[in-house]
Tab-separated table of C-alpha atoms and ligand atoms in Angstrom:
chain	number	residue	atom	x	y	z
T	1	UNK	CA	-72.801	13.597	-199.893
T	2	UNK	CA	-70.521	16.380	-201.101
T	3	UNK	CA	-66.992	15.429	-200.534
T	4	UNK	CA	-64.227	18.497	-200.237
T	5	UNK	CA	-60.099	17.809	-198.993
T	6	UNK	CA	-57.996	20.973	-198.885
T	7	UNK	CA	-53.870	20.670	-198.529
T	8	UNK	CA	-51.878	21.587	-195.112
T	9	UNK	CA	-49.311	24.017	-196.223
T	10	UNK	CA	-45.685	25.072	-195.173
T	11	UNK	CA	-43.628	28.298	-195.180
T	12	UNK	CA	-40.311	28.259	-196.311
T	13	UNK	CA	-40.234	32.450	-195.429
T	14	UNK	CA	-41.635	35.155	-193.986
T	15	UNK	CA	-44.147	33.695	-191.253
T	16	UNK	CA	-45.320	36.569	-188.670
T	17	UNK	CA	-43.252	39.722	-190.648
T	18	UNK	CA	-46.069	38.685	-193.727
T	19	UNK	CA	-48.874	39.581	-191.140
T	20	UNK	CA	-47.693	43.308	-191.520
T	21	UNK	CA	-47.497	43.706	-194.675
T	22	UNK	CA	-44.181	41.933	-195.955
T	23	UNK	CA	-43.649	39.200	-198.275
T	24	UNK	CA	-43.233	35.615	-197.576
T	25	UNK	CA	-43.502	32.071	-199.446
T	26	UNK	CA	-45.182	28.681	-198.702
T	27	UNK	CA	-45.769	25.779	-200.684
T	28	UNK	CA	-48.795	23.308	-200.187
T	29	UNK	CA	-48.113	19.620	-199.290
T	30	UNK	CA	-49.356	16.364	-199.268
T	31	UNK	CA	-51.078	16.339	-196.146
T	32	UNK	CA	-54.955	16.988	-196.864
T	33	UNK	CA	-57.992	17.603	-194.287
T	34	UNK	CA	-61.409	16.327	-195.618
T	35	UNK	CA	-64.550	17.765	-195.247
T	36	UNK	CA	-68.034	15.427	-196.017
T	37	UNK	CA	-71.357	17.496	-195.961
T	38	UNK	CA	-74.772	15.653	-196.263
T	39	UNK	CA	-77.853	16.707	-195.323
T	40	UNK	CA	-79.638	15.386	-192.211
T	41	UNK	CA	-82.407	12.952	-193.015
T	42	UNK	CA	-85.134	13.831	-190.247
T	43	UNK	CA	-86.253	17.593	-188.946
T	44	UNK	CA	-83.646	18.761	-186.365
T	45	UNK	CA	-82.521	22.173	-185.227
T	46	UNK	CA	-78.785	21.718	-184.549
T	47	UNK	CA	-75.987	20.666	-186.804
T	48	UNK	CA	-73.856	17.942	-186.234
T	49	UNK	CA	-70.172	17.656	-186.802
T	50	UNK	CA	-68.552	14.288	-186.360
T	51	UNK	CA	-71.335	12.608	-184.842
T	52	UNK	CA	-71.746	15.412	-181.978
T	53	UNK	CA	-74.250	18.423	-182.077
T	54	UNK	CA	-72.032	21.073	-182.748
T	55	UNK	CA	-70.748	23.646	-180.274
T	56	UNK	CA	-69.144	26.494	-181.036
T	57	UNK	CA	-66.468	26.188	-178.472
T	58	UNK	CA	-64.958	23.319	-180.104
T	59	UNK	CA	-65.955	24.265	-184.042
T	60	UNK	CA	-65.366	28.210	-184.042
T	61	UNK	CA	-64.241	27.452	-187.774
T	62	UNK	CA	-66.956	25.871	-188.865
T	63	UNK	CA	-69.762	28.043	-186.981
T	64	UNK	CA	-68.464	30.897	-188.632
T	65	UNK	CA	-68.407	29.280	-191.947
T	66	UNK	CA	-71.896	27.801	-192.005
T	67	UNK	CA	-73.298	31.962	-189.848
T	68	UNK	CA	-71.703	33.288	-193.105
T	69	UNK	CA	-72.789	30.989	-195.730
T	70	UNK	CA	-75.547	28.792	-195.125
T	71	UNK	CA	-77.484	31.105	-192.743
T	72	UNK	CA	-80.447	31.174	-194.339
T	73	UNK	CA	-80.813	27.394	-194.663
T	74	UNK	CA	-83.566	25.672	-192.904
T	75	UNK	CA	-81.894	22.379	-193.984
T	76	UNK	CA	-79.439	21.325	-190.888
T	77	UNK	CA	-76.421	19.439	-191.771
T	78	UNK	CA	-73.963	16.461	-190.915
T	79	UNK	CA	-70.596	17.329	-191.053
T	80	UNK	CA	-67.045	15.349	-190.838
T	81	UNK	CA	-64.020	16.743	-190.878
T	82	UNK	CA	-60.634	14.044	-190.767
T	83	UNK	CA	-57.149	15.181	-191.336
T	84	UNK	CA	-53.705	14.245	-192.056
T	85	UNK	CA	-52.316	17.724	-190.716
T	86	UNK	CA	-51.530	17.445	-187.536
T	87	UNK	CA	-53.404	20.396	-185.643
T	88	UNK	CA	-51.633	23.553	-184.099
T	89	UNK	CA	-48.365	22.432	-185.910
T	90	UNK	CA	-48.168	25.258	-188.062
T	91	UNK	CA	-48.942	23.151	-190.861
T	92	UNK	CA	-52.093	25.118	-191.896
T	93	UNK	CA	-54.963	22.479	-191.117
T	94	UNK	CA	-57.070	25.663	-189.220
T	95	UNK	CA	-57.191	27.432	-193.352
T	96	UNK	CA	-57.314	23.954	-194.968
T	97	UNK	CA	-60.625	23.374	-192.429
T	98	UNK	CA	-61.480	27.258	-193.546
T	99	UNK	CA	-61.028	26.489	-197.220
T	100	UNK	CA	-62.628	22.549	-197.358
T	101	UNK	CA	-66.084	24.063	-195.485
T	102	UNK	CA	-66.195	27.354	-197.615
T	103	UNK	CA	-65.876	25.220	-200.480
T	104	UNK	CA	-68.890	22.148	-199.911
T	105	UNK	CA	-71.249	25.070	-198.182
T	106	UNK	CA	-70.474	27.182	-201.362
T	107	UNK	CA	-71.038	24.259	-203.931
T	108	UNK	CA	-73.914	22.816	-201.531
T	109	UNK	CA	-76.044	25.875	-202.329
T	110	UNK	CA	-74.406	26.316	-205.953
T	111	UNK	CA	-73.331	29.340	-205.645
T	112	UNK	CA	-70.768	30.509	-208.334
T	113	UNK	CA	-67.634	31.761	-206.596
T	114	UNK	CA	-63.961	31.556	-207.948
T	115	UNK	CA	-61.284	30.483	-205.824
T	116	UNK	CA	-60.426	33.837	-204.969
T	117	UNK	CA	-63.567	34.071	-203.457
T	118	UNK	CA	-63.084	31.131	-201.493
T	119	UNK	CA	-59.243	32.081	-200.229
T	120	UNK	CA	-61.097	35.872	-199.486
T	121	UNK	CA	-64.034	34.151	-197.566
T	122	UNK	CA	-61.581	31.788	-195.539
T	123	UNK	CA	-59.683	34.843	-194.817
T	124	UNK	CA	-61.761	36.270	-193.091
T	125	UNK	CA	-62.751	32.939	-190.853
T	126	UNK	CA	-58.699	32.592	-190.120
T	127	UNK	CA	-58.893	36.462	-189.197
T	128	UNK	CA	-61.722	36.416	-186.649
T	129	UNK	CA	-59.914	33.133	-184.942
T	130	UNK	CA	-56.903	35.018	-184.330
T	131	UNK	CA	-58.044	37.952	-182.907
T	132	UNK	CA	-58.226	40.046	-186.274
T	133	UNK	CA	-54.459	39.493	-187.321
T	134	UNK	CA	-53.959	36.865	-190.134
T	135	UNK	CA	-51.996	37.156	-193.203
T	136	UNK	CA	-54.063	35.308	-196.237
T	137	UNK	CA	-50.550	33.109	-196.491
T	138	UNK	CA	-51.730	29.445	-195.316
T	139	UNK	CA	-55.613	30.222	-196.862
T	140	UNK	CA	-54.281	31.120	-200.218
T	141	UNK	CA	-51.747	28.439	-200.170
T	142	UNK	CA	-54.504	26.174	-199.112
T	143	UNK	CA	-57.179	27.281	-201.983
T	144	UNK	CA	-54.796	27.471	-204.856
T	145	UNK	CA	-51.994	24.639	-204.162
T	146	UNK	CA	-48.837	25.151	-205.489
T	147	UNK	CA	-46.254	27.561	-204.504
T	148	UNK	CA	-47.328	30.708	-203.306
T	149	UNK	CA	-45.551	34.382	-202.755
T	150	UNK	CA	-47.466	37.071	-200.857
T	151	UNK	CA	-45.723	40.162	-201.635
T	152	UNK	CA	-46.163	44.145	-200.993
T	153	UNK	CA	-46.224	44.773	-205.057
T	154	UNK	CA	-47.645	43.298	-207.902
T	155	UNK	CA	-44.652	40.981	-210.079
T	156	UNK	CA	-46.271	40.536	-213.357
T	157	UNK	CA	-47.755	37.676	-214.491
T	158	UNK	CA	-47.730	35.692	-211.831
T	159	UNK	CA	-49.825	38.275	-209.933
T	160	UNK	CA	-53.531	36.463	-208.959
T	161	UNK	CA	-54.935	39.332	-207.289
T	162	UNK	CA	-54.601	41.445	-204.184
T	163	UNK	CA	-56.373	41.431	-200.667
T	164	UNK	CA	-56.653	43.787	-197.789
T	165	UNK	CA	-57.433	43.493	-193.991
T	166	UNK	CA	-57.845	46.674	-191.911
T	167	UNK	CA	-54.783	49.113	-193.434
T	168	UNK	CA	-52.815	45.719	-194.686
T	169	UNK	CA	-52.588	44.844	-198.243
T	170	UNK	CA	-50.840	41.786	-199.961
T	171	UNK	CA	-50.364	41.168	-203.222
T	172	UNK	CA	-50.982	37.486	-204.341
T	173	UNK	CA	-48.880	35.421	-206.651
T	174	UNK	CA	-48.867	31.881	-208.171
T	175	UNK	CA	-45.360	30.975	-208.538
T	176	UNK	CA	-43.744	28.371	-210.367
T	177	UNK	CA	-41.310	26.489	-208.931
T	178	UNK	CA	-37.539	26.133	-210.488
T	179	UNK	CA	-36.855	22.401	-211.030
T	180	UNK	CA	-33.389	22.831	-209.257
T	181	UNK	CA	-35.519	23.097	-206.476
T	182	UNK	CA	-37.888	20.481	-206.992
T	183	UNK	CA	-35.433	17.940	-206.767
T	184	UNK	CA	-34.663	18.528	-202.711
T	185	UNK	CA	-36.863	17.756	-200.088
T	186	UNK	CA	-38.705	19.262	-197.641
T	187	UNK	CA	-38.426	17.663	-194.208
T	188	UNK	CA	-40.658	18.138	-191.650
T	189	UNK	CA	-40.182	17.835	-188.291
T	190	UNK	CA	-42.994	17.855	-185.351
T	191	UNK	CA	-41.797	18.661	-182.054
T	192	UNK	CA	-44.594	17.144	-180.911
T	193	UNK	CA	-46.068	20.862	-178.774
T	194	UNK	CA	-49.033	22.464	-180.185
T	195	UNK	CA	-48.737	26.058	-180.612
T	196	UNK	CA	-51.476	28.412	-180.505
T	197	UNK	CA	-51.412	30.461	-183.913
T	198	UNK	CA	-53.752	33.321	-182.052
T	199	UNK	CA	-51.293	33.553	-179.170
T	200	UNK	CA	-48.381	33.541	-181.287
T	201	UNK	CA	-49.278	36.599	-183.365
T	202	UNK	CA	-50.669	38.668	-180.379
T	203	UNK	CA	-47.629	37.675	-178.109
T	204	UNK	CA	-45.210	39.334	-180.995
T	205	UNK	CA	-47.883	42.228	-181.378
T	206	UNK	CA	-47.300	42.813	-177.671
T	207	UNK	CA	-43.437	42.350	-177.591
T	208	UNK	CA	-42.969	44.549	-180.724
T	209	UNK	CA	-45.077	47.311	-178.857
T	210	UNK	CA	-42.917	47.033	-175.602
T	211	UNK	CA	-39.593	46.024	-177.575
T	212	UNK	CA	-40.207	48.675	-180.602
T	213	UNK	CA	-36.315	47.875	-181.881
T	214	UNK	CA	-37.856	44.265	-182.774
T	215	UNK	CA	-39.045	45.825	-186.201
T	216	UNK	CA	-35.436	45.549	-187.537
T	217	UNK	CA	-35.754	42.078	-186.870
T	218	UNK	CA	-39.558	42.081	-189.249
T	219	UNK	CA	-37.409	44.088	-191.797
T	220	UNK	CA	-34.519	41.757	-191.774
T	221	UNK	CA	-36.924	38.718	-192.764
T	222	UNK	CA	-38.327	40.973	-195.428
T	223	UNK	CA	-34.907	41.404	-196.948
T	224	UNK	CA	-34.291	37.995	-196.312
T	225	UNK	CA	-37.753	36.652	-197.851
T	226	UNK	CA	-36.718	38.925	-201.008
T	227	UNK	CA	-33.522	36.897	-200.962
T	228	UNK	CA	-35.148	33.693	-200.796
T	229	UNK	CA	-37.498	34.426	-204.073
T	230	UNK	CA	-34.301	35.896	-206.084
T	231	UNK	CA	-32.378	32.421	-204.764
T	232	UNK	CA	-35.782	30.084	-205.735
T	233	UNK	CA	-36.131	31.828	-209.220
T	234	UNK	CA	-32.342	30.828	-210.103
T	235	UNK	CA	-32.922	27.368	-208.677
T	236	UNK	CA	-30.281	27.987	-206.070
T	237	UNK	CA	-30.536	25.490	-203.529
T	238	UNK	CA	-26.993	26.611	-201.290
T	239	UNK	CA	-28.633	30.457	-201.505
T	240	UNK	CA	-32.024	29.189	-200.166
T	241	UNK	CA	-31.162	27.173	-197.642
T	242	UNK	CA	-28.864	29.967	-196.041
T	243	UNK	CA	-31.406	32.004	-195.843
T	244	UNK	CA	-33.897	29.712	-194.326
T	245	UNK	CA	-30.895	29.636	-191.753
T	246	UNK	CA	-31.052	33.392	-191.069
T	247	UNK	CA	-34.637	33.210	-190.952
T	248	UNK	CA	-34.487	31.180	-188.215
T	249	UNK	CA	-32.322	33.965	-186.198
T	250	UNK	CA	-34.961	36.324	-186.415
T	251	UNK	CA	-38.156	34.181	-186.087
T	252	UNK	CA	-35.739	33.185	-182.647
T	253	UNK	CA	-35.556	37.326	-181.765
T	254	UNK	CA	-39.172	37.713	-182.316
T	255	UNK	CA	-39.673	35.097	-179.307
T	256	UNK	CA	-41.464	32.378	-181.167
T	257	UNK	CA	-38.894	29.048	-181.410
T	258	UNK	CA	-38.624	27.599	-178.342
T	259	UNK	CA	-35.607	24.851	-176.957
T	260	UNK	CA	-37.289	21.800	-178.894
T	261	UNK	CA	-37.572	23.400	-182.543
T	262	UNK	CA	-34.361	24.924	-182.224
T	263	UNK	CA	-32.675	21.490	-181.291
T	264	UNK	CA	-34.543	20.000	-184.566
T	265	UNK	CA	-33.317	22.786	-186.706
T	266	UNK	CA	-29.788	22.388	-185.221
T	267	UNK	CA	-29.481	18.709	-186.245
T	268	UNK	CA	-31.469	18.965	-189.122
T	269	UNK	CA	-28.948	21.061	-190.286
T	270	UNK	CA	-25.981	19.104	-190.184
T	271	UNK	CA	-27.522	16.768	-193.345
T	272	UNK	CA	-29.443	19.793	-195.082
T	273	UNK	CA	-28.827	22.833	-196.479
T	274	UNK	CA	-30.934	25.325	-194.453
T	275	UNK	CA	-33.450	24.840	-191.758
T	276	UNK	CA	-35.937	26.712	-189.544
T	277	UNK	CA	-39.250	26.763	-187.656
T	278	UNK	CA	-42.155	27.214	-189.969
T	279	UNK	CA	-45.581	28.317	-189.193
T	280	UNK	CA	-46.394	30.224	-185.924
T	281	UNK	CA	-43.769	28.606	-183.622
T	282	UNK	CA	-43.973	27.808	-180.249
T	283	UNK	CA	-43.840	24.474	-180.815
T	284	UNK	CA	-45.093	22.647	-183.498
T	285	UNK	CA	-43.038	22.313	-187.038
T	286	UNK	CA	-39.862	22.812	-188.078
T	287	UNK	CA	-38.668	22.422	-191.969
T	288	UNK	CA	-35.193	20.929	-193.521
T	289	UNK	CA	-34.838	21.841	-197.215
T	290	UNK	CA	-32.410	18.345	-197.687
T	291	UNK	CA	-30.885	16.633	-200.726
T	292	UNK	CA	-30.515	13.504	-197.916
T	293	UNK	CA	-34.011	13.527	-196.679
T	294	UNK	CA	-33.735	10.503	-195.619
T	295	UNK	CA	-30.710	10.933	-193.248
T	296	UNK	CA	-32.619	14.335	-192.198
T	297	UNK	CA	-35.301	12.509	-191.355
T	298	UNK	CA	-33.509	10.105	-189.662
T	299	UNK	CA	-31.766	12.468	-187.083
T	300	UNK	CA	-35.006	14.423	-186.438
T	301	UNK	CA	-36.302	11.124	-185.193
T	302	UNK	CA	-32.998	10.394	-183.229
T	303	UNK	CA	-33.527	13.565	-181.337
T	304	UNK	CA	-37.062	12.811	-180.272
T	305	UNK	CA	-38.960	14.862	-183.293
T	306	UNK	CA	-41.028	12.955	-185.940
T	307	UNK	CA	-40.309	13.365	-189.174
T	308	UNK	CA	-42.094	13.381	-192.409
T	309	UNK	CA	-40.549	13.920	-195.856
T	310	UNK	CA	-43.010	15.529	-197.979
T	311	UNK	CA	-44.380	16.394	-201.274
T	312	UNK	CA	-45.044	20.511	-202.205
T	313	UNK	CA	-46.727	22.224	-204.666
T	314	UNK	CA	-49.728	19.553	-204.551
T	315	UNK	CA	-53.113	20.014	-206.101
T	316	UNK	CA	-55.549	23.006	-204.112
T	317	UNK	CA	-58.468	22.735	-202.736
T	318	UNK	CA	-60.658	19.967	-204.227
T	319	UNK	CA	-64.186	18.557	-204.805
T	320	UNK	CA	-64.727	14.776	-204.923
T	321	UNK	CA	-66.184	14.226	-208.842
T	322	UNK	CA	-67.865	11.320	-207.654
T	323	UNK	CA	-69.618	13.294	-205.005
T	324	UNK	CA	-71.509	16.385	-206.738
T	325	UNK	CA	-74.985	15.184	-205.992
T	326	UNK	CA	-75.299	16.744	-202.470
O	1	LIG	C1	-49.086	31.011	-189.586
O	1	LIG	O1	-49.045	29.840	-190.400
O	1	LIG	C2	-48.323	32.105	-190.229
O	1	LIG	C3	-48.277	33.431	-189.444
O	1	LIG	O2	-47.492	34.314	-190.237
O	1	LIG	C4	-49.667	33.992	-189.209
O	1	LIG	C5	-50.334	34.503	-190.486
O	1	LIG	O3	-49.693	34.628	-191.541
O	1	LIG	O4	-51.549	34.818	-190.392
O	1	LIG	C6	-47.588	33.250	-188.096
């Protein structure tokens, strides 16, 4: 049995301007989704995922993963996916699933692909699931761990390579973390709502085409997200956090907090330094960047959210040693 586990992932900036080209920055955290591939024992013309023959109304994910990769296989397959991401949360377990099953269907037919080649390949999955628009932010994130900055030009050497979709093009980076920063937390908070990614990005498609002034709210969190890396780079917690706040403002303009996240980012803020929704909004997760995460924490949880302090910049996408012999 081949064993993969890819890491959720959270954005500290830039979430929805980054799907038109703009910068943002996410970090990978200690929240993994497994994948275990084996091969099915007797002669049988269907997958199975989780015990179920699959269907692709409920695995769109993996369908296109194995149509892609494994379509020429005779051999059909047992499949199990668990998670600690919680799902539509903005927390990146749809790339982490898109990364984990590119990954064991890649190394179950050893084929030699880099990571690149994995993020690129996951991509694409994450792109057909939301109707064509999808930044490679959570998929990169997910493949490479770390800290991550999608930006519209190449910043030396921390440049990994670029990628395109349709006319967009974003510029990948690897970026190492200040230690100033590494000593605050992040705290999450779930509101507890899924939100649909796909409807997220298509409902701020459609309110930027009837609303066209709503641009100068996509170019305000590209200054800001500029900002942000400048404020990370000098380890400058007060600078970040402020502009995680403003963030917030526009992310609110663009119609994609709703009253829940914005009451978690309102008391979240009273113990932190910044706060705002991250991910697609519309529920799901907000993020504290908190020297007291544990008093964060604790008033998330007072005002009906659930909270989770958490670890970034944590290991990529993975393959169990112990389970190479698929
Ligand atoms: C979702 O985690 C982030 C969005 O910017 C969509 C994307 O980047 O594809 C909302």
């Amino acid at each position: 049995m081949l064993k993969v586990s890819a890491p959720g992932k959270c954005i500290l900036l830039g979430e929805h301007a980054v799907v038109y080209g703009h910068p943002a920055l996410a970090v990978s955290i200690d929240m993994r989704l497994n994948v275990n591939i084996s091969k099915q024992k007797v002669k049988s013309e269907f997958h199975v995922v989780n015990g179920e023959l699959m269907k692709s109304k409920n695995h769109p994910h993996i369908i296109n993963a194995l149509d892609d990769i494994w379509s020429n296989e005779d051999q059909m397959l047992n499949i199990n996916v668990s998670s600690e991401i919680p799902p539509s949360a903005g927390l990146g377990s749809s790339a982490a699933l898109s990364v984990a099953i590119a990954t064991g269907l890649i190394k179950a037919k050893n084929m030699n692909k880099s990571l690149e080649d994995i993020s690129s390949i996951a991509h694409k999955f994450e792109a057909n699931a939301q109707g064509g628009l999808a930044s490679p932010m959570d998929t990169s994130t997910s493949a490479h761990g770390g800290c991550i900055l999608l930006a519209n030009k190449k910043l030396g050497e921390n440049w990994l390579y670029s990628r395109t979709l349709g006319e967009k093009k974003w510029e990948i980076h690897s970026f190492e973390l200040h230690d100033e920063i590494k000593n605050a937390s992040i705290v999450i908070g779930h509101t507890g709502i899924h939100g649909s990614t796909a409807e997220m990005v298509l409902g701020v498609k459609k309110r930027l085409e009837e609303n066209p002034n709503l641009i100068n709210d996509i170019e305000a969190i590209n200054a800001l997200t500029k900002r942000g890396v400048i404020a990370i780079e000098n380890g400058d917690l007060e600078a970040l956090g402020a502009v995680m706040n403003l963030n917030h403002s526009h992310l609110q303009n663009l119609g994609v907090s709703c009253k829940e996240l914005d009451d978690l980012v309102a008391v979240a803020r009273e113990t932190s330094l910044g706060a705002k929704l991250t991910g697609a909004g519309g529920g799901g997760c907000m993020i504290a960047l908190s020297i007291n995460p544990t008093e964060t924490a604790r008033d998330i949880e007072l005002a009906g959210g659930r909270s989770y302090i958490c670890k970034f910049g944590v290991e990529g996408v993975k393959i169990d040693e112990n389970s190479m012999i698929f």
